[in-house]
Each structure stands twice: as C-alpha cells, then as structure tokens.
PDB file of N, CA and C in Angstrom:
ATOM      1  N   UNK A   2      -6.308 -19.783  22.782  1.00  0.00           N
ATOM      2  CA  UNK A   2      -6.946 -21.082  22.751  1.00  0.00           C
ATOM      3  C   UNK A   2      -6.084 -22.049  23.563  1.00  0.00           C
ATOM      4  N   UNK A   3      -6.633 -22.481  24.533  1.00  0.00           N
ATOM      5  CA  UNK A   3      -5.977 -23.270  25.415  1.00  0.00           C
ATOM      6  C   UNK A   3      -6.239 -24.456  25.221  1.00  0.00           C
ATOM      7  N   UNK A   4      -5.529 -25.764  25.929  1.00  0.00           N
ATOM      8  CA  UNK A   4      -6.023 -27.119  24.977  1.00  0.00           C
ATOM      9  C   UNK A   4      -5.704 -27.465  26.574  1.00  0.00           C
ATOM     10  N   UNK A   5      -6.330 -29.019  26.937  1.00  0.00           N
ATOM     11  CA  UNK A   5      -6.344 -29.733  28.315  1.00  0.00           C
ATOM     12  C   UNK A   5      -4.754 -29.555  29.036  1.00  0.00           C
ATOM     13  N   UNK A   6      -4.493 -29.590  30.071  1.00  0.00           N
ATOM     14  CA  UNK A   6      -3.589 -29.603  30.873  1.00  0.00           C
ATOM     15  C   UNK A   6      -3.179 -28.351  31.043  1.00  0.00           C
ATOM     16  N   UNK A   7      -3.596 -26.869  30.387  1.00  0.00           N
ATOM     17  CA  UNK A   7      -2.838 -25.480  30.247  1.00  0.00           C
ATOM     18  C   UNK A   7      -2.005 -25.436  29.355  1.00  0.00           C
ATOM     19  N   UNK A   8      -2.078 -26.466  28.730  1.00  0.00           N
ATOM     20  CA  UNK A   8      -0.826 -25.978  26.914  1.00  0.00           C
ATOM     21  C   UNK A   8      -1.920 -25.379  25.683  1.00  0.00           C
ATOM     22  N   UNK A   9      -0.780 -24.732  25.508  1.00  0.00           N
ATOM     23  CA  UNK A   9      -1.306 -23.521  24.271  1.00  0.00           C
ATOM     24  C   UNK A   9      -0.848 -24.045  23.152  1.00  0.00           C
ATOM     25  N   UNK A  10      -1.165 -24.164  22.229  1.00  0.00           N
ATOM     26  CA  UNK A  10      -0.375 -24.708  20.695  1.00  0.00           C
ATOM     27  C   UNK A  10       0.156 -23.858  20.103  1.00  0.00           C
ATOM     28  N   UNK A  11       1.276 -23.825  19.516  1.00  0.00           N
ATOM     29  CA  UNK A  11       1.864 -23.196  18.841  1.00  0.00           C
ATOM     30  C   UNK A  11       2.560 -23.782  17.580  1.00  0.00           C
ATOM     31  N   UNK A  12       3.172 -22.641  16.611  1.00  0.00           N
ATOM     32  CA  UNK A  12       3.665 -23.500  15.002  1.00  0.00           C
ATOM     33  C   UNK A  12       4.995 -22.443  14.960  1.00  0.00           C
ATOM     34  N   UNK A  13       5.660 -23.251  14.759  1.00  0.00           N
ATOM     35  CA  UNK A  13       7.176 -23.162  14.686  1.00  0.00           C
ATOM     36  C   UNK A  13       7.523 -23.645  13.440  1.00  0.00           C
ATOM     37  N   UNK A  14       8.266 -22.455  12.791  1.00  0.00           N
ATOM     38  CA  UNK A  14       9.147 -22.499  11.649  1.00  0.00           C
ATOM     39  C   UNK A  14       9.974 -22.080  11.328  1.00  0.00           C
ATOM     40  N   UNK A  15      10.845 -22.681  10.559  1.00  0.00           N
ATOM     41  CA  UNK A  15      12.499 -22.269  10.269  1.00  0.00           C
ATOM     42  C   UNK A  15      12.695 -21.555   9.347  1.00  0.00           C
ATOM     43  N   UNK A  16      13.672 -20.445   8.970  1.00  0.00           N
ATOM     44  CA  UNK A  16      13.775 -19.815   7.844  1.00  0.00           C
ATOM     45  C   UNK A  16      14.235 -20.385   7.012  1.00  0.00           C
ATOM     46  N   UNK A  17      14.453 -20.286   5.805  1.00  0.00           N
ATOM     47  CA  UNK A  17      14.760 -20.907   4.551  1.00  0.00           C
ATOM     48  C   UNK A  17      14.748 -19.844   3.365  1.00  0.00           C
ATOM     49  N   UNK A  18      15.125 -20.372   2.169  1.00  0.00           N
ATOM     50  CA  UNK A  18      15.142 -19.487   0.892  1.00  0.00           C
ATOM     51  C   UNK A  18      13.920 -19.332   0.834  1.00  0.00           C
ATOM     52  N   UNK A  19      12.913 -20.131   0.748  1.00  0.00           N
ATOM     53  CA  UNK A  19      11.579 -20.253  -0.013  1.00  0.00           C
ATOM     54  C   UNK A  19      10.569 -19.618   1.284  1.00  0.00           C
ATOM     55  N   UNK A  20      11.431 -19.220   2.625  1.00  0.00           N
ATOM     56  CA  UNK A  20      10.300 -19.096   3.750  1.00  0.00           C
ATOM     57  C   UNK A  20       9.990 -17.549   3.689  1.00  0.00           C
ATOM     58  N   UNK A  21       8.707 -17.593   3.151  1.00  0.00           N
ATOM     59  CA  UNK A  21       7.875 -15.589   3.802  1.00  0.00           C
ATOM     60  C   UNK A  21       7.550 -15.412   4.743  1.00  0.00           C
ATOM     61  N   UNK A  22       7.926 -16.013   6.110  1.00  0.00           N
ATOM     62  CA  UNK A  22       7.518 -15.952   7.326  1.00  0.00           C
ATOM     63  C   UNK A  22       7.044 -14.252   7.840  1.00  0.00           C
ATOM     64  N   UNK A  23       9.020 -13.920   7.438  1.00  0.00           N
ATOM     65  CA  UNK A  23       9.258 -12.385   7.674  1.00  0.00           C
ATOM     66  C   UNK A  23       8.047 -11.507   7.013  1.00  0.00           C
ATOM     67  N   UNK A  24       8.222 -11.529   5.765  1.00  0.00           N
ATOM     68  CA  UNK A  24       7.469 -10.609   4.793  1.00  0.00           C
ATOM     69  C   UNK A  24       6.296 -10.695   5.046  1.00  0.00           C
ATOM     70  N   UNK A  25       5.395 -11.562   5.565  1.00  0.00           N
ATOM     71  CA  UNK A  25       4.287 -12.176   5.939  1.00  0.00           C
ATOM     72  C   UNK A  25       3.692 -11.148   6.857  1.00  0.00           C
ATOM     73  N   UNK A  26       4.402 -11.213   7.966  1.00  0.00           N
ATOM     74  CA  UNK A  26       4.611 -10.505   9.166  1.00  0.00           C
ATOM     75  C   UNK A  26       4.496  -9.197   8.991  1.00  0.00           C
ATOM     76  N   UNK A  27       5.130  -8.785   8.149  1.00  0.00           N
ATOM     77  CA  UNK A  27       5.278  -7.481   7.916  1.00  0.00           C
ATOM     78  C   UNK A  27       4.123  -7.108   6.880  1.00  0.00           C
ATOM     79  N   UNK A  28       3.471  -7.822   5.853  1.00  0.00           N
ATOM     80  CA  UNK A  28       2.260  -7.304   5.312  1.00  0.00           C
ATOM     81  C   UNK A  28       1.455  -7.435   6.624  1.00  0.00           C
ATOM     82  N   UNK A  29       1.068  -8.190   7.269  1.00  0.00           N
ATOM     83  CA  UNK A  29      -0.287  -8.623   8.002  1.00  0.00           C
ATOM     84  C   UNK A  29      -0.127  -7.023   8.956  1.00  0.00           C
ATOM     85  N   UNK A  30       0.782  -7.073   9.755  1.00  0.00           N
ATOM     86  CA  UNK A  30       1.074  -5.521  10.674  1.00  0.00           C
ATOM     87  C   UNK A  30       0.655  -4.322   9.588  1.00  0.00           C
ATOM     88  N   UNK A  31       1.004  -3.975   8.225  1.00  0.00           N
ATOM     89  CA  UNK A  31       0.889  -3.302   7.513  1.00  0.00           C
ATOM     90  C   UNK A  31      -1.033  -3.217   7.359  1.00  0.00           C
ATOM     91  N   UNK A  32      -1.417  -4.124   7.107  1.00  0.00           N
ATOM     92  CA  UNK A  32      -2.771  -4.273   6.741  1.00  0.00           C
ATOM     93  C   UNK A  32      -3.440  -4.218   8.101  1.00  0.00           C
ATOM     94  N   UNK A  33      -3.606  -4.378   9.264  1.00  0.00           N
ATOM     95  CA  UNK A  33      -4.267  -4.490  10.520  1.00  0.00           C
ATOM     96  C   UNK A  33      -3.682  -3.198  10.920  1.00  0.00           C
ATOM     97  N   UNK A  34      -2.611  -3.004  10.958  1.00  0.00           N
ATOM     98  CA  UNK A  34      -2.318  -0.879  11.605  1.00  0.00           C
ATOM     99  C   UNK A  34      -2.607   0.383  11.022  1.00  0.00           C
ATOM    100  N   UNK A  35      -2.282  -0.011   9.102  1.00  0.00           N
ATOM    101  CA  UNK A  35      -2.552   1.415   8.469  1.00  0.00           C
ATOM    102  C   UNK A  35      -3.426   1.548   7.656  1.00  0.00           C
ATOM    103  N   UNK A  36      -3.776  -0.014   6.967  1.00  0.00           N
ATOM    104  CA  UNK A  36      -4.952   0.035   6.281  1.00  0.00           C
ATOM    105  C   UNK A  36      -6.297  -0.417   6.685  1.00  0.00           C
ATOM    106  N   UNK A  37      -6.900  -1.589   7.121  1.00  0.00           N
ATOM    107  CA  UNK A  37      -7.558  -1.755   7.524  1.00  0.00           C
ATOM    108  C   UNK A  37      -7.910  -2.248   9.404  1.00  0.00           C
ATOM    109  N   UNK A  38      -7.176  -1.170   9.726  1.00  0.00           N
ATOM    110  CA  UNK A  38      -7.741  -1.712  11.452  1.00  0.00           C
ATOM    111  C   UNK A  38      -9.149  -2.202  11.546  1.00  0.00           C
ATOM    112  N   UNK A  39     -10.210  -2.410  10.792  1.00  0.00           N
ATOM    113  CA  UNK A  39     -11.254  -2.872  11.391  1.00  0.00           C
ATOM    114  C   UNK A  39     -11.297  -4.141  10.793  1.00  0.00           C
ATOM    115  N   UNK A  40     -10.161  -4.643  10.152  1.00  0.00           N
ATOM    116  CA  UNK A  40     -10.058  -6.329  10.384  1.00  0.00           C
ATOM    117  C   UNK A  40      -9.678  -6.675  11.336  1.00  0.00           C
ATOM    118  N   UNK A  41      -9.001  -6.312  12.031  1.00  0.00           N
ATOM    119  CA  UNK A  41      -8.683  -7.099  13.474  1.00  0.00           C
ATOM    120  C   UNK A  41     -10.163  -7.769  14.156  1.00  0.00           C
ATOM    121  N   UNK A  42     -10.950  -6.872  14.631  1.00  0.00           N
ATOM    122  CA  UNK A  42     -12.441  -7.411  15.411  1.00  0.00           C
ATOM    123  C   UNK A  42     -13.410  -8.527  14.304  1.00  0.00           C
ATOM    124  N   UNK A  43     -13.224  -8.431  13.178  1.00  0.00           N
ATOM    125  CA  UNK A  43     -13.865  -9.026  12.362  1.00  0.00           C
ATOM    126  C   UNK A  43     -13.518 -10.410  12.662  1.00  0.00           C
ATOM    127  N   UNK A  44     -11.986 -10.600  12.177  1.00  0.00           N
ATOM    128  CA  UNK A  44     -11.099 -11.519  12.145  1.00  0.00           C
ATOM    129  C   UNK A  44     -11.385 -12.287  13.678  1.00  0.00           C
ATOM    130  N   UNK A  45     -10.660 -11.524  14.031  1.00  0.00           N
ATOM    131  CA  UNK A  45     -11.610 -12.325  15.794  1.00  0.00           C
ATOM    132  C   UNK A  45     -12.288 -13.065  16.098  1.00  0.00           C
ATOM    133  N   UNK A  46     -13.930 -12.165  15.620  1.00  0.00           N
ATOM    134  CA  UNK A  46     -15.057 -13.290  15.850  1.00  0.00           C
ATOM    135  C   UNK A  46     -15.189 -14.085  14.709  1.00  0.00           C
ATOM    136  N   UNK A  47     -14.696 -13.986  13.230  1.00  0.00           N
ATOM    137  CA  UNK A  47     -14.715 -15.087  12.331  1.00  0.00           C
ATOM    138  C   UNK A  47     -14.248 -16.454  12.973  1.00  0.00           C
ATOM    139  N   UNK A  48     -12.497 -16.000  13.260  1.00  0.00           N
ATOM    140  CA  UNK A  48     -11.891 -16.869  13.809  1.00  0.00           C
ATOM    141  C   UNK A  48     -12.523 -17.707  15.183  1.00  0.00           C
ATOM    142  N   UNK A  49     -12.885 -17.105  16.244  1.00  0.00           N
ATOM    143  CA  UNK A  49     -13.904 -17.893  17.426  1.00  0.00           C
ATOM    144  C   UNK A  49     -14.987 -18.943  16.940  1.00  0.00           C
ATOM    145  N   UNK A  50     -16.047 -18.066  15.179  1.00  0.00           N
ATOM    146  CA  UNK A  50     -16.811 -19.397  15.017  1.00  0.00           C
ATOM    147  C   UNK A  50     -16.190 -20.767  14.399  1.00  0.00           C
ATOM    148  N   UNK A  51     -14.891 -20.164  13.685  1.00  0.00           N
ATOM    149  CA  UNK A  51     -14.074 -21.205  13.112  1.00  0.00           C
ATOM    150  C   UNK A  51     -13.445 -22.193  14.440  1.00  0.00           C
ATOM    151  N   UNK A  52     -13.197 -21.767  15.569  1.00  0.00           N
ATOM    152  CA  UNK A  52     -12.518 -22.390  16.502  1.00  0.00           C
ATOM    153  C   UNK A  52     -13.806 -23.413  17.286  1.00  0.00           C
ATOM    154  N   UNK A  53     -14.972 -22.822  17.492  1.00  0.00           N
ATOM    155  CA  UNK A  53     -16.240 -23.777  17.825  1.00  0.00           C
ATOM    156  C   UNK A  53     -16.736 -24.339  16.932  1.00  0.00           C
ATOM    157  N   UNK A  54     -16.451 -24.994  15.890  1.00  0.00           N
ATOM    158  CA  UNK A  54     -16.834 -25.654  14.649  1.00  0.00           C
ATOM    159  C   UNK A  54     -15.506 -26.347  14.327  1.00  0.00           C
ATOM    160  N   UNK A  55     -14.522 -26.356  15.559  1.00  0.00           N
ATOM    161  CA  UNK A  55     -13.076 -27.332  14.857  1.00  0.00           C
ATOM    162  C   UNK A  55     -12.533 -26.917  13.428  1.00  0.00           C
ATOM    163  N   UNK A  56     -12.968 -26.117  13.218  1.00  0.00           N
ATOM    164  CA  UNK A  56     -12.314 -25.468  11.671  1.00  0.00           C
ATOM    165  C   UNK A  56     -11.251 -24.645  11.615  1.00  0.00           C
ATOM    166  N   UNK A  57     -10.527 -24.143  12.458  1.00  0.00           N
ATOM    167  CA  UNK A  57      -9.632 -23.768  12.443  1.00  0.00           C
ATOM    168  C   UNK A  57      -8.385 -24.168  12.413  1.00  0.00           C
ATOM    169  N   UNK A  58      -7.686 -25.327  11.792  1.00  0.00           N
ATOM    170  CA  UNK A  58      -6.299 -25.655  11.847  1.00  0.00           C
ATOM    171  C   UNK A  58      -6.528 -25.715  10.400  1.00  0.00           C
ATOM    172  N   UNK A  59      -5.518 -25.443   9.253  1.00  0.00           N
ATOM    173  CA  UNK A  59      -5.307 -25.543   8.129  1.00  0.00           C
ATOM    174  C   UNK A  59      -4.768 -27.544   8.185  1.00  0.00           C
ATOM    175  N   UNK A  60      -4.224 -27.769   9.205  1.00  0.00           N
ATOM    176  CA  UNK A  60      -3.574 -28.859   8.728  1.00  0.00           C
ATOM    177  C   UNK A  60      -4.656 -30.138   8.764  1.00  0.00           C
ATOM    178  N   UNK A  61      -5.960 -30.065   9.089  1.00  0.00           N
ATOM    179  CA  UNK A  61      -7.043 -30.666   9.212  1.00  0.00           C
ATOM    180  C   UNK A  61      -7.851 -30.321   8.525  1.00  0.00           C
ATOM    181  N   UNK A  62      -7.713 -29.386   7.455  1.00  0.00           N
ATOM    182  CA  UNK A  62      -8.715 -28.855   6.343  1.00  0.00           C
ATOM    183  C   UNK A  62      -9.665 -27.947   6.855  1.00  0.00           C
ATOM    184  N   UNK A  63      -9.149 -27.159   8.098  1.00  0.00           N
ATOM    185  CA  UNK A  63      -9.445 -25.836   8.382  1.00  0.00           C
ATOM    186  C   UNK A  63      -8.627 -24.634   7.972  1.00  0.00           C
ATOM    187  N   UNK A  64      -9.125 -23.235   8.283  1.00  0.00           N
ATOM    188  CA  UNK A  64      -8.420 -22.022   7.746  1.00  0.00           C
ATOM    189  C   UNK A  64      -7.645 -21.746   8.879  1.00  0.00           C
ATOM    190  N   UNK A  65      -6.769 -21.145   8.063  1.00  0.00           N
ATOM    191  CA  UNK A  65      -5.521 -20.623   8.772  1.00  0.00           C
ATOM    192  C   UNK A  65      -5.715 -19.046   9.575  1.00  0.00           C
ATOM    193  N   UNK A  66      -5.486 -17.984  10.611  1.00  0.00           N
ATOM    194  CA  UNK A  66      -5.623 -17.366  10.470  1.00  0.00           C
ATOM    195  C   UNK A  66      -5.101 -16.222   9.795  1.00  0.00           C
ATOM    196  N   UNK A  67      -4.117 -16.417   9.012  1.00  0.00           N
ATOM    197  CA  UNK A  67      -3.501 -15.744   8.238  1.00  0.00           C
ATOM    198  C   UNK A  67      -4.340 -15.743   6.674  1.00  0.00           C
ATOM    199  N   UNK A  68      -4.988 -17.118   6.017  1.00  0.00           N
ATOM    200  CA  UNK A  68      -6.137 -16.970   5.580  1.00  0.00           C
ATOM    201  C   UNK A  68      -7.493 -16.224   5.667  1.00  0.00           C
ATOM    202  N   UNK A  69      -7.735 -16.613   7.058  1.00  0.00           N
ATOM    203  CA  UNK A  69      -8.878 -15.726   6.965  1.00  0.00           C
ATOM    204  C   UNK A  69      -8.969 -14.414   7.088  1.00  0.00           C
ATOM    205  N   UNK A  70      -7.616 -13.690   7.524  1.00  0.00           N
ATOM    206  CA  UNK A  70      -7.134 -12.361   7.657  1.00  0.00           C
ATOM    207  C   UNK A  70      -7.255 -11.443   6.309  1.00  0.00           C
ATOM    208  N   UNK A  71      -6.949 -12.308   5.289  1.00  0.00           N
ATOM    209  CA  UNK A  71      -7.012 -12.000   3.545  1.00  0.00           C
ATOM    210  C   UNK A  71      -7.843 -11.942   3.120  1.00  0.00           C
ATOM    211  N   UNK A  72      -9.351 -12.862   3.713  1.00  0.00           N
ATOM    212  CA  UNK A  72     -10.210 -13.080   3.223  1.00  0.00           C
ATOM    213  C   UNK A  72     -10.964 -12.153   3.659  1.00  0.00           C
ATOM    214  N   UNK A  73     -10.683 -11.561   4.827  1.00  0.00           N
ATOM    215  CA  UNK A  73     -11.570 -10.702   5.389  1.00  0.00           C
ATOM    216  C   UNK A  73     -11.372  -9.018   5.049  1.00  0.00           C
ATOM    217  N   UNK A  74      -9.794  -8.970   4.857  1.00  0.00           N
ATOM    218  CA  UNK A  74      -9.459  -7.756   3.917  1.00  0.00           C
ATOM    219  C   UNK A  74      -9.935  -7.600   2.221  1.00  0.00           C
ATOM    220  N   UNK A  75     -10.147  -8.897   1.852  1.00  0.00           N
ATOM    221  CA  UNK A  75     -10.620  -8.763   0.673  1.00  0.00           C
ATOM    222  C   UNK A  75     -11.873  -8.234   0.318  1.00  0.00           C
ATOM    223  N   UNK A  76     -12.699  -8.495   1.417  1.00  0.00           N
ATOM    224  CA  UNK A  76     -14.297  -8.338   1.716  1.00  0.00           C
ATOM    225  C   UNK A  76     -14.394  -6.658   1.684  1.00  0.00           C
ATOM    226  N   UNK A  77     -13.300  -5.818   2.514  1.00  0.00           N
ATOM    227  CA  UNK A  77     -13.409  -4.743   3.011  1.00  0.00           C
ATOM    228  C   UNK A  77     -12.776  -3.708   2.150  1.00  0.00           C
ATOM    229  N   UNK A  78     -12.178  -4.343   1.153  1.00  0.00           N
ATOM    230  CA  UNK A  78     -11.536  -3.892  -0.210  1.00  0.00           C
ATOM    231  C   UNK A  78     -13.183  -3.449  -0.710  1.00  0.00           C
ATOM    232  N   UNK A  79     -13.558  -4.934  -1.609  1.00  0.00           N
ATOM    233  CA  UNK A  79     -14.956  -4.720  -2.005  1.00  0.00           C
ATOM    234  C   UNK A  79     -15.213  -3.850  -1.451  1.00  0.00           C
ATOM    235  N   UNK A  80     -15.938  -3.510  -0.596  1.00  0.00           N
ATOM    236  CA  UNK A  80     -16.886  -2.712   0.252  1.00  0.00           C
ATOM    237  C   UNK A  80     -16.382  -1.502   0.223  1.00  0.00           C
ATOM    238  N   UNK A  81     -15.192  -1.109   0.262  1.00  0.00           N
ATOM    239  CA  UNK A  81     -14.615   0.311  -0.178  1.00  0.00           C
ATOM    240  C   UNK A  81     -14.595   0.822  -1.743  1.00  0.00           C
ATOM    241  N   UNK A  82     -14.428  -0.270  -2.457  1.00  0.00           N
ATOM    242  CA  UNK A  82     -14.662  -0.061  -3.526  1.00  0.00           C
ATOM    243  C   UNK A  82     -16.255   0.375  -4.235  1.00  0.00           C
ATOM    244  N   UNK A  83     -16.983  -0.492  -3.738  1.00  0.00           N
ATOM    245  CA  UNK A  83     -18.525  -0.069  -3.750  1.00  0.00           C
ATOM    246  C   UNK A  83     -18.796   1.083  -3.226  1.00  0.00           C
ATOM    247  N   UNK A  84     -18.382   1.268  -1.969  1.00  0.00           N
ATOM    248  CA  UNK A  84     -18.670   2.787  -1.480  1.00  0.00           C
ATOM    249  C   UNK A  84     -17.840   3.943  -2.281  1.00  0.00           C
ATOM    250  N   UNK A  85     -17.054   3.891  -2.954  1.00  0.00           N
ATOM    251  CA  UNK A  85     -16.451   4.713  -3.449  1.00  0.00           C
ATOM    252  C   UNK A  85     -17.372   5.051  -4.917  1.00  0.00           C
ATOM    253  N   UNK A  86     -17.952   3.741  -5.412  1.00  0.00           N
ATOM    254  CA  UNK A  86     -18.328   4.036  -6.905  1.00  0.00           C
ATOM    255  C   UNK A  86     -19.851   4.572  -6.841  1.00  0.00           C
ATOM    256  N   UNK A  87     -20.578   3.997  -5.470  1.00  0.00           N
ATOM    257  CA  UNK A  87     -22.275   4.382  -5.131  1.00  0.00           C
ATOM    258  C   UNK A  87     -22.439   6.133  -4.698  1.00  0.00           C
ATOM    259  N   UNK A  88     -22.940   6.770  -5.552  1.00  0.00           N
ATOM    260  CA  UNK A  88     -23.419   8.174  -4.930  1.00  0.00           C
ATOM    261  C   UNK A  88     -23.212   8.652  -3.293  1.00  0.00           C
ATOM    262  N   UNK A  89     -22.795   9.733  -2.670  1.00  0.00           N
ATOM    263  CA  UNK A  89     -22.380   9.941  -1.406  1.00  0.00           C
ATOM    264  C   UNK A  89     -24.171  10.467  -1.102  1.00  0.00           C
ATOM    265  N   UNK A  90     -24.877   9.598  -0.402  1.00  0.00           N
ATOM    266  CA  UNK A  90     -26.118  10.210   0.239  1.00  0.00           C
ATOM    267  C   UNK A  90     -25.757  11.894   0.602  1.00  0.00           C
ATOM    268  N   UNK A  91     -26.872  12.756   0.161  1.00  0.00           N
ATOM    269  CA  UNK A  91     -26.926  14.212   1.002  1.00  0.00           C
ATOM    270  C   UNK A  91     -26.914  14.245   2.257  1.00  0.00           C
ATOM    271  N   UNK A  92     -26.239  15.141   2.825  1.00  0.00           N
ATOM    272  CA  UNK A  92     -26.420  15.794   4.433  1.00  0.00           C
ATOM    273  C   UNK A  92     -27.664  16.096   4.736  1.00  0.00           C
ATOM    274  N   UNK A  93     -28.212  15.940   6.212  1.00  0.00           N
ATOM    275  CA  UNK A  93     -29.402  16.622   6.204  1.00  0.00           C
ATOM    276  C   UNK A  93     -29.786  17.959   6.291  1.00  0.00           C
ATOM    277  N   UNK A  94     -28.266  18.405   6.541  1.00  0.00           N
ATOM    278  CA  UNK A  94     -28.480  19.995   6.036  1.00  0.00           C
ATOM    279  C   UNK A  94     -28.319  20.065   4.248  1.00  0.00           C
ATOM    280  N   UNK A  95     -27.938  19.380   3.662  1.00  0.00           N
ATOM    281  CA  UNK A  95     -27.886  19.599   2.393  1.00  0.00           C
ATOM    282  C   UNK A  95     -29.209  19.265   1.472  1.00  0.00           C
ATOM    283  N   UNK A  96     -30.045  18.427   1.843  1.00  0.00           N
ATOM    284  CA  UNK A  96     -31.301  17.746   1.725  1.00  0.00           C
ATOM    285  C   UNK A  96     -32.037  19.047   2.320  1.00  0.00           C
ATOM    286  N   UNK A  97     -32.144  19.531   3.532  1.00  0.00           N
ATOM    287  CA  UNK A  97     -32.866  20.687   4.005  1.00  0.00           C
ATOM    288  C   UNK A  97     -33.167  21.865   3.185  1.00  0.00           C
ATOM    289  N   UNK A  98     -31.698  22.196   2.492  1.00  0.00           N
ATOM    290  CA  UNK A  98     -31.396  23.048   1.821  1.00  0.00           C
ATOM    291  C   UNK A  98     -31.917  22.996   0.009  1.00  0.00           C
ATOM    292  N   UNK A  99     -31.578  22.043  -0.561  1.00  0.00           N
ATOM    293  CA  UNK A  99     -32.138  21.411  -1.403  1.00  0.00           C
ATOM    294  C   UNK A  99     -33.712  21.353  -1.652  1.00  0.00           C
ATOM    295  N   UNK A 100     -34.816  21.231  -0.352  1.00  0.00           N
ATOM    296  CA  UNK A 100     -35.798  21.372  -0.006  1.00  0.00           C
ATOM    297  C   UNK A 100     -36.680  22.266  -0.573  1.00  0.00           C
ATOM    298  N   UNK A 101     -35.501  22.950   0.227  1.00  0.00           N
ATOM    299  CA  UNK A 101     -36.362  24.887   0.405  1.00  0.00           C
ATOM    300  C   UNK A 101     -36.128  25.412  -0.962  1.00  0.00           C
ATOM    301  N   UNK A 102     -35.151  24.937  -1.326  1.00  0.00           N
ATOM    302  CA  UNK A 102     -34.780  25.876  -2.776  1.00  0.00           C
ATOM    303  C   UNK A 102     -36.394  25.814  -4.089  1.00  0.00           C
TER     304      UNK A 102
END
C-alpha cells in the first residue's frame, strides 16, 4: 500500500517486558506455513476490501492485519471442525458399488 509521494507506511516498535512482537511473529509464520496456508489468500483479499473502505488501520478504528489473520484462522478452525464432525460423502465408486449390491 503505497500512500502519495512513493512512501509506504510502516509501524515500528520497541521491545520491552510486556512486548509479543517476537512471539507474535513466530505464531503468525507457524499458522500461515504449517497449519493453515490457505489463510494467506483469504487474508489478502479480506485485507484489500478493508484497505478500499479505509478500514484498515487499527489506530482509526480499523482492523489490524494481524487481527484479521485470527479472525480468519478462526473461521477455518470452524470449518474443519464441521467437516470433521459431518459424515464423509461416498466415492463414486463407493456409491456405484453400494448400487449394485
């Protein structure tokens, strides 16, 4: 996201006792590489409609993308969870088979 003149915005922060910057970092890589890679593309275009609707800065009472990153893993939790508890549809060779019997 580029802003007038070719400056990019950025957020800079210092470590501290109370700062999860690190740990942060290291869940979000954890969750986008081994568990859910198909938040990344989600997250993306969430984030783009949040960015054309000015909703994207937390400090203006938009989401963060580290927010919506959670929110969107949370979704995909659900959804694994549902698929796990809903019956596995038959194969259509298994349905075929099933058929004939």
């Amino acid at each position: 996201h580029v802003v007038e003149g070719g400056l990019m915005p950025v957020d800079i922060t210092f470590e501290g006792a109370e700062h999860g910057g690190v740990q942060s970092s290291l869940f979000v890589r954890d969750l986008i590489e081994r568990r859910y890679p198909e938040a990344v593309p989600l997250t993306l275009v969430l984030k783009e409609l949040l960015v054309q609707r000015n909703l994207n800065e937390p400090f203006s009472g938009g989401l963060s993308s580290y927010a919506l990153l959670l929110m969107v893993v949370a979704v995909l939790q659900m959804c694994r969870v549902d698929s796990k508890q809903s019956p596995t549809p038959p194969s259509a060779a298994e349905a075929a088979a099933a058929a004939a019997a």
